[in-house]
Tab-separated table of C-alpha atoms in Angstrom:
chain	number	residue	atom	x	y	z
A	260	ALA	CA	0.000	0.000	0.000
A	261	GLU	CA	1.207	3.508	-0.763
A	262	ASP	CA	-0.806	5.018	2.110
A	263	ASP	CA	-0.632	4.257	5.830
A	264	GLY	CA	-2.073	0.989	7.110
A	265	GLY	CA	-1.002	-1.883	4.870
A	266	ALA	CA	-4.065	-4.013	5.719
A	267	VAL	CA	-6.451	-1.844	7.746
A	268	CYS	CA	-6.771	1.920	8.158
A	269	ASN	CA	-9.392	2.650	10.832
A	270	GLU	CA	-10.233	6.343	11.126
A	271	SER	CA	-12.784	9.013	12.008
A	272	ASP	CA	-14.957	7.754	14.863
A	273	SER	CA	-15.457	4.275	13.425
A	274	ASP	CA	-15.542	1.074	15.463
A	275	ALA	CA	-13.666	-2.002	14.257
A	276	VAL	CA	-13.609	-5.414	15.924
A	277	PHE	CA	-11.355	-8.286	14.828
A	278	GLU	CA	-11.382	-11.772	16.331
A	279	ASN	CA	-9.219	-14.766	15.378
A	280	CYS	CA	-7.639	-12.887	12.483
A	281	ILE	CA	-4.189	-13.190	10.929
A	282	PHE	CA	-2.446	-10.085	9.576
A	283	PHE	CA	0.556	-11.318	7.629
A	284	GLY	CA	2.672	-10.150	4.696
A	285	ASN	CA	1.269	-6.619	4.433
A	286	TYR	CA	3.402	-3.665	3.380
A	287	THR	CA	3.087	0.096	3.330
A	288	ASP	CA	5.314	2.838	1.965
A	289	GLY	CA	4.223	4.992	4.901
A	290	PHE	CA	3.719	3.761	8.447
A	291	SER	CA	1.746	0.954	10.146
A	292	GLY	CA	2.409	-2.035	7.931
A	293	ALA	CA	-0.606	-3.981	9.228
A	294	LEU	CA	-3.088	-1.729	11.056
A	295	LYS	CA	-3.520	1.972	11.687
A	296	ASN	CA	-6.012	3.303	14.246
A	297	ARG	CA	-6.659	7.047	14.323
A	298	ARG	CA	-9.568	8.881	15.970
A	299	ALA	CA	-11.438	5.578	16.232
A	300	ASP	CA	-12.038	2.531	18.405
A	301	LEU	CA	-10.266	-0.713	17.588
A	302	SER	CA	-10.534	-4.060	19.363
A	303	LEU	CA	-8.470	-7.153	18.546
A	304	THR	CA	-8.992	-10.482	20.290
A	305	ASN	CA	-6.957	-13.611	19.591
A	306	CYS	CA	-5.290	-12.092	16.560
A	307	THR	CA	-1.806	-12.634	15.163
A	308	ILE	CA	0.001	-9.658	13.627
A	309	ALA	CA	3.246	-10.976	12.179
A	310	GLY	CA	5.569	-10.570	9.212
A	311	ASN	CA	4.328	-7.132	8.131
A	312	GLU	CA	6.535	-4.243	7.055
A	313	ALA	CA	6.418	-0.442	6.946
A	314	ARG	CA	8.806	1.583	4.847
A	315	TRP	CA	9.030	4.220	7.549
A	316	THR	CA	7.501	3.515	10.967
A	317	CYS	CA	5.814	0.621	12.788
A	318	GLY	CA	5.404	-2.581	10.864
A	319	GLY	CA	2.605	-3.855	13.119
A	320	LEU	CA	-0.030	-1.659	14.785
A	321	TRP	CA	0.072	2.141	15.006
A	322	CYS	CA	-2.254	4.054	17.363
A	323	GLY	CA	-2.753	7.796	17.420
A	324	ALA	CA	-4.907	10.919	17.443
A	325	SER	CA	-7.102	10.097	20.434
A	326	GLY	CA	-8.010	6.615	19.244
A	327	SER	CA	-8.863	3.808	21.644
A	328	THR	CA	-7.173	0.453	21.014
A	329	ARG	CA	-7.515	-2.787	22.945
A	330	LEU	CA	-5.660	-6.070	22.348
A	331	ARG	CA	-6.379	-9.297	24.205
A	332	ASN	CA	-4.716	-12.676	23.688
A	333	CYS	CA	-2.807	-11.368	20.655
A	334	ILE	CA	0.675	-11.975	19.224
A	335	LEU	CA	2.733	-9.226	17.561
A	336	TRP	CA	5.964	-10.647	16.180
A	337	GLY	CA	8.349	-10.280	13.274
A	338	ASN	CA	6.959	-6.946	12.074
A	339	THR	CA	9.614	-4.604	10.734
A	340	GLU	CA	10.127	-0.967	9.845
A	341	GLN	CA	12.642	0.922	7.746
A	342	ASN	CA	13.244	-1.937	5.318
A	343	GLY	CA	13.463	-4.613	7.969
A	344	THR	CA	16.140	-3.001	10.115
A	345	THR	CA	14.184	-3.135	13.423
A	346	ARG	CA	12.223	-5.724	15.311
A	347	ASP	CA	11.889	-4.055	18.693
A	348	GLU	CA	8.716	-3.184	20.577
A	349	PRO	CA	7.941	0.082	18.666
A	350	ALA	CA	8.117	-1.827	15.385
A	351	GLN	CA	5.340	-4.120	16.663
A	352	VAL	CA	3.038	-1.558	18.286
A	353	SER	CA	3.548	2.194	18.412
A	354	VAL	CA	1.419	4.651	20.386
A	355	LEU	CA	1.588	8.314	19.348
A	356	SER	CA	-1.484	9.348	21.328
A	357	GLY	CA	-4.808	7.981	22.513
A	358	SER	CA	-5.258	4.946	24.739
A	359	LEU	CA	-3.845	1.443	24.361
A	360	GLU	CA	-4.740	-1.577	26.503
A	361	LEU	CA	-2.842	-4.842	26.163
A	362	GLU	CA	-3.727	-7.975	28.103
A	363	TYR	CA	-2.187	-11.416	27.647
A	364	CYS	CA	-0.202	-10.565	24.530
A	365	SER	CA	3.230	-11.607	23.278
A	366	VAL	CA	5.044	-8.594	21.829
A	367	GLU	CA	8.522	-8.876	20.333
A	368	GLY	CA	10.992	-6.716	22.241
A	369	TRP	CA	8.566	-6.350	25.151
A	370	SER	CA	9.905	-3.929	27.777
A	371	GLY	CA	6.859	-3.539	29.983
A	372	ALA	CA	6.615	0.157	29.193
A	373	LEU	CA	3.154	-0.249	27.644
A	374	GLY	CA	1.793	-1.830	30.825
A	375	GLY	CA	-1.015	-4.360	31.038
A	376	LEU	CA	-1.465	-7.750	32.679
A	377	GLY	CA	-0.090	-11.074	31.461
A	378	ASN	CA	2.058	-9.689	28.638
A	379	PHE	CA	5.546	-10.908	27.732
A	380	GLY	CA	8.093	-10.881	24.919
A	381	LEU	CA	8.768	-14.594	24.457
A	382	ASP	CA	9.204	-16.119	21.002
A	383	PRO	CA	5.831	-17.634	19.988
A	384	LEU	CA	7.631	-20.358	18.026
A	385	PHE	CA	5.485	-20.232	14.918
A	386	VAL	CA	5.629	-23.260	12.648
A	387	ASP	CA	6.801	-21.283	9.600
A	388	LEU	CA	6.411	-17.509	9.758
A	389	ALA	CA	8.225	-16.968	6.456
A	390	ASN	CA	5.422	-18.814	4.678
A	391	GLY	CA	2.594	-17.556	6.843
A	392	ASP	CA	2.005	-20.619	9.023
A	393	VAL	CA	1.432	-19.094	12.453
A	394	HIS	CA	0.243	-22.229	14.217
A	395	LEU	CA	2.136	-22.619	17.495
A	396	GLN	CA	4.637	-25.456	17.824
A	397	SER	CA	3.920	-27.978	20.561
A	398	ALA	CA	5.376	-31.209	21.875
A	399	ALA	CA	1.836	-32.216	22.903
A	400	GLY	CA	0.345	-31.837	19.425
A	401	ARG	CA	-0.535	-29.113	16.923
A	402	TRP	CA	-2.593	-29.100	13.785
A	403	ASP	CA	-0.757	-29.444	10.463
A	404	ALA	CA	-2.959	-28.119	7.677
A	405	ALA	CA	-0.674	-29.575	4.995
A	406	CYS	CA	-1.252	-33.170	6.055
A	407	GLY	CA	-4.603	-32.634	7.759
A	408	CYS	CA	-3.421	-34.295	10.961
A	409	TRP	CA	-1.954	-33.626	14.393
A	410	VAL	CA	1.835	-33.629	14.611
A	411	PHE	CA	4.370	-33.248	17.428
A	412	ASP	CA	7.263	-30.797	17.678
A	413	ALA	CA	10.455	-30.793	19.703
A	414	VAL	CA	9.517	-27.515	21.409
A	415	THR	CA	6.380	-25.946	22.873
A	416	SER	CA	5.356	-22.330	22.362
A	417	PRO	CA	5.086	-20.197	25.513
A	418	CYS	CA	1.950	-18.658	23.971
A	419	ILE	CA	0.040	-21.923	24.447
A	420	ASP	CA	-2.277	-21.740	27.471
A	421	ALA	CA	-1.060	-18.181	28.108
A	422	GLY	CA	-4.229	-16.247	27.272
A	423	ASN	CA	-6.747	-14.829	29.724
A	424	PRO	CA	-7.105	-17.545	32.417
A	425	GLY	CA	-10.754	-16.649	33.072
A	426	TRP	CA	-11.906	-17.066	29.486
A	427	PRO	CA	-13.609	-20.259	28.302
A	428	LEU	CA	-11.643	-22.539	25.990
A	429	ALA	CA	-14.407	-22.269	23.369
A	430	ASP	CA	-13.577	-24.752	20.579
A	431	GLU	CA	-10.067	-25.598	21.770
A	432	PRO	CA	-9.676	-29.370	22.141
A	433	SER	CA	-9.089	-30.509	25.715
A	434	SER	CA	-7.046	-33.460	24.459
A	435	LEU	CA	-5.925	-34.892	21.142
A	436	PRO	CA	-9.023	-35.411	18.950
A	437	ASP	CA	-7.360	-38.533	17.540
A	438	ASP	CA	-6.731	-39.827	21.060
A	439	PRO	CA	-9.359	-38.394	23.449
A	440	GLY	CA	-8.135	-40.541	26.314
A	441	ASN	CA	-4.698	-38.956	26.167
A	442	SER	CA	-3.749	-37.486	29.559
A	443	PHE	CA	-0.460	-35.904	28.489
A	444	ALA	CA	-2.066	-32.981	26.674
A	445	VAL	CA	-4.404	-31.097	28.997
A	446	ASN	CA	-5.634	-27.603	28.183
A	447	ALA	CA	-5.860	-25.302	31.195
A	448	ARG	CA	-6.220	-21.951	29.428
A	449	ILE	CA	-7.004	-20.429	26.064
A	450	ASN	CA	-4.016	-19.844	23.742
A	451	MET	CA	-2.709	-16.523	22.534
A	452	GLY	CA	-2.896	-15.848	18.810
A	453	ALA	CA	-5.297	-16.390	15.939
A	454	TYR	CA	-5.951	-20.072	16.634
A	455	GLY	CA	-6.746	-19.558	20.309
A	456	GLY	CA	-10.297	-20.670	21.059
A	457	THR	CA	-10.545	-22.645	17.810
A	458	ALA	CA	-10.414	-26.328	16.901
A	459	GLU	CA	-6.878	-25.802	15.520
A	460	ALA	CA	-5.449	-24.518	18.789
A	461	SER	CA	-2.168	-26.205	19.663
A	462	LEU	CA	-2.248	-28.373	22.765
A	463	ALA	CA	-0.235	-27.925	25.932
A	464	PRO	CA	1.816	-30.612	27.678
A	465	HIS	CA	0.544	-31.417	31.146
A	466	GLY	CA	1.739	-28.765	33.607
A	467	HIS	CA	2.798	-26.340	30.868
A	468	ALA	CA	0.751	-23.473	32.290
A	469	LEU	CA	-1.246	-22.689	35.420
A	470	ARG	CA	-4.739	-21.231	35.414
A	471	ALA	CA	-4.017	-19.319	38.625
A	472	ASP	CA	-0.833	-17.757	37.191
A	473	VAL	CA	-2.702	-14.544	36.445
A	474	ASP	CA	0.356	-12.476	35.479
A	475	ASN	CA	2.063	-15.169	33.341
A	476	ASP	CA	5.316	-15.129	35.276
A	477	GLY	CA	5.486	-18.930	35.497
A	478	CYS	CA	4.562	-19.389	39.153
A	479	ILE	CA	1.859	-18.693	41.725
A	480	GLY	CA	2.675	-15.841	44.104
A	481	TRP	CA	1.667	-12.617	45.795
A	482	SER	CA	1.223	-10.753	42.507
A	483	ASP	CA	-1.465	-13.216	41.411
A	484	LEU	CA	-3.264	-12.850	44.739
A	485	ALA	CA	-3.037	-9.048	44.458
A	486	SER	CA	-4.560	-9.096	40.967
A	487	LEU	CA	-7.413	-11.342	42.046
A	488	THR	CA	-8.327	-9.377	45.174
A	489	ALA	CA	-8.086	-6.025	43.384
A	490	ASP	CA	-10.539	-7.199	40.764
A	491	TRP	CA	-13.174	-8.012	43.380
A	492	LEU	CA	-13.742	-4.251	43.526
A	493	MET	CA	-14.483	-3.973	39.799
A	494	ASP	CA	-17.506	-4.717	37.642
A	495	ILE	CA	-17.744	-8.338	36.537
A	496	ASP	CA	-17.200	-7.482	32.855
A	497	GLU	CA	-13.819	-6.022	33.738
A	498	ARG	CA	-12.540	-8.787	36.022
A	499	SER	CA	-12.919	-11.890	33.887
A	500	HIS	CA	-9.203	-12.698	34.033
A	501	CYS	CA	-9.655	-13.529	37.704
A	502	ASP	CA	-12.714	-15.717	37.196
A	503	LEU	CA	-10.422	-18.735	37.426
A	504	SER	CA	-13.272	-21.163	38.058
A	505	ARG	CA	-15.169	-19.711	35.067
A	506	ASP	CA	-18.452	-19.528	36.950
A	507	GLY	CA	-19.202	-15.896	36.070
A	508	ALA	CA	-17.787	-14.278	39.202
A	509	ALA	CA	-14.485	-13.480	40.872
A	510	ASP	CA	-15.024	-14.885	44.356
A	511	VAL	CA	-13.829	-17.358	46.981
A	512	ALA	CA	-13.893	-20.236	44.490
A	513	ASP	CA	-11.140	-18.511	42.524
A	514	LEU	CA	-9.193	-17.750	45.685
A	515	ALA	CA	-9.431	-21.428	46.635
A	516	LEU	CA	-8.019	-22.525	43.263
A	517	LEU	CA	-5.150	-20.064	43.609
A	518	ALA	CA	-4.460	-21.193	47.180
A	519	GLU	CA	-4.422	-24.865	46.173
A	520	GLN	CA	-1.841	-24.329	43.443
A	521	TRP	CA	0.185	-22.040	45.691
A	522	ARG	CA	0.102	-24.555	48.557
A	523	HIS	CA	1.651	-27.231	46.387
A	524	ARG	CA	4.205	-24.726	45.070
A	525	ILE	CA	3.379	-25.771	41.544
A	526	ARG	CA	5.496	-24.112	38.887
A	527	ALA	CA	4.626	-24.033	35.229
A	528	ALA	CA	7.035	-25.300	32.609
A	529	GLN	CA	6.686	-22.052	30.650
A	530	PRO	CA	7.525	-19.229	30.239
């Protein structure tokens, strides 16, 4: 594209909502290789923004001019600017003005400066980003569209079971569809990225992630307890990440789950 926003240019008081979308291989001569949000509201849930390029600034998502942008369970990785010379955090998501909320996202070059809960900068371990295959590798099983079957990798993506712990799994398989009695692959949480919540979501090895690990730091601790108790003071629509029991409320049932995992000093395999 010669103008800004290689795939999407959202402007002038419009509302745009994207769920389970892949933004890959887009290019702009200006800025924001994948998406530009300006004076508008933009919401992305379980989306993957990867392998896009901007000639000048921000290969991934650019936010500005009083726009409101929210990302949940998303992956921003491998987006470049200035002819591929940068792959740091500003090349993935850049905020000139307006508001940006990130929750449970993997952002290349993550520094923490953008804030938000459950975010990190760990390599999502895509199957083949160069050719647009952004399924997540897993030793417990992931879908291979080429052969139409489940295959096993030597590594497991940290983005598996790393999404909002209070969200339902939706269509994610709880075990291998070809082997429903399998106890090795057990989904505890929704995945980050475009396949999260879908039937092609990669599986997690047993113990890979913890539902009570609210901040995605790999263990249960005081920060998780602080997040849960703080959310008791908020409206239910805003505290879903602490509805660990997924019963529609953040209450003592969630505290009990957190306490049980903390008591056993369980530590996740990832990140």
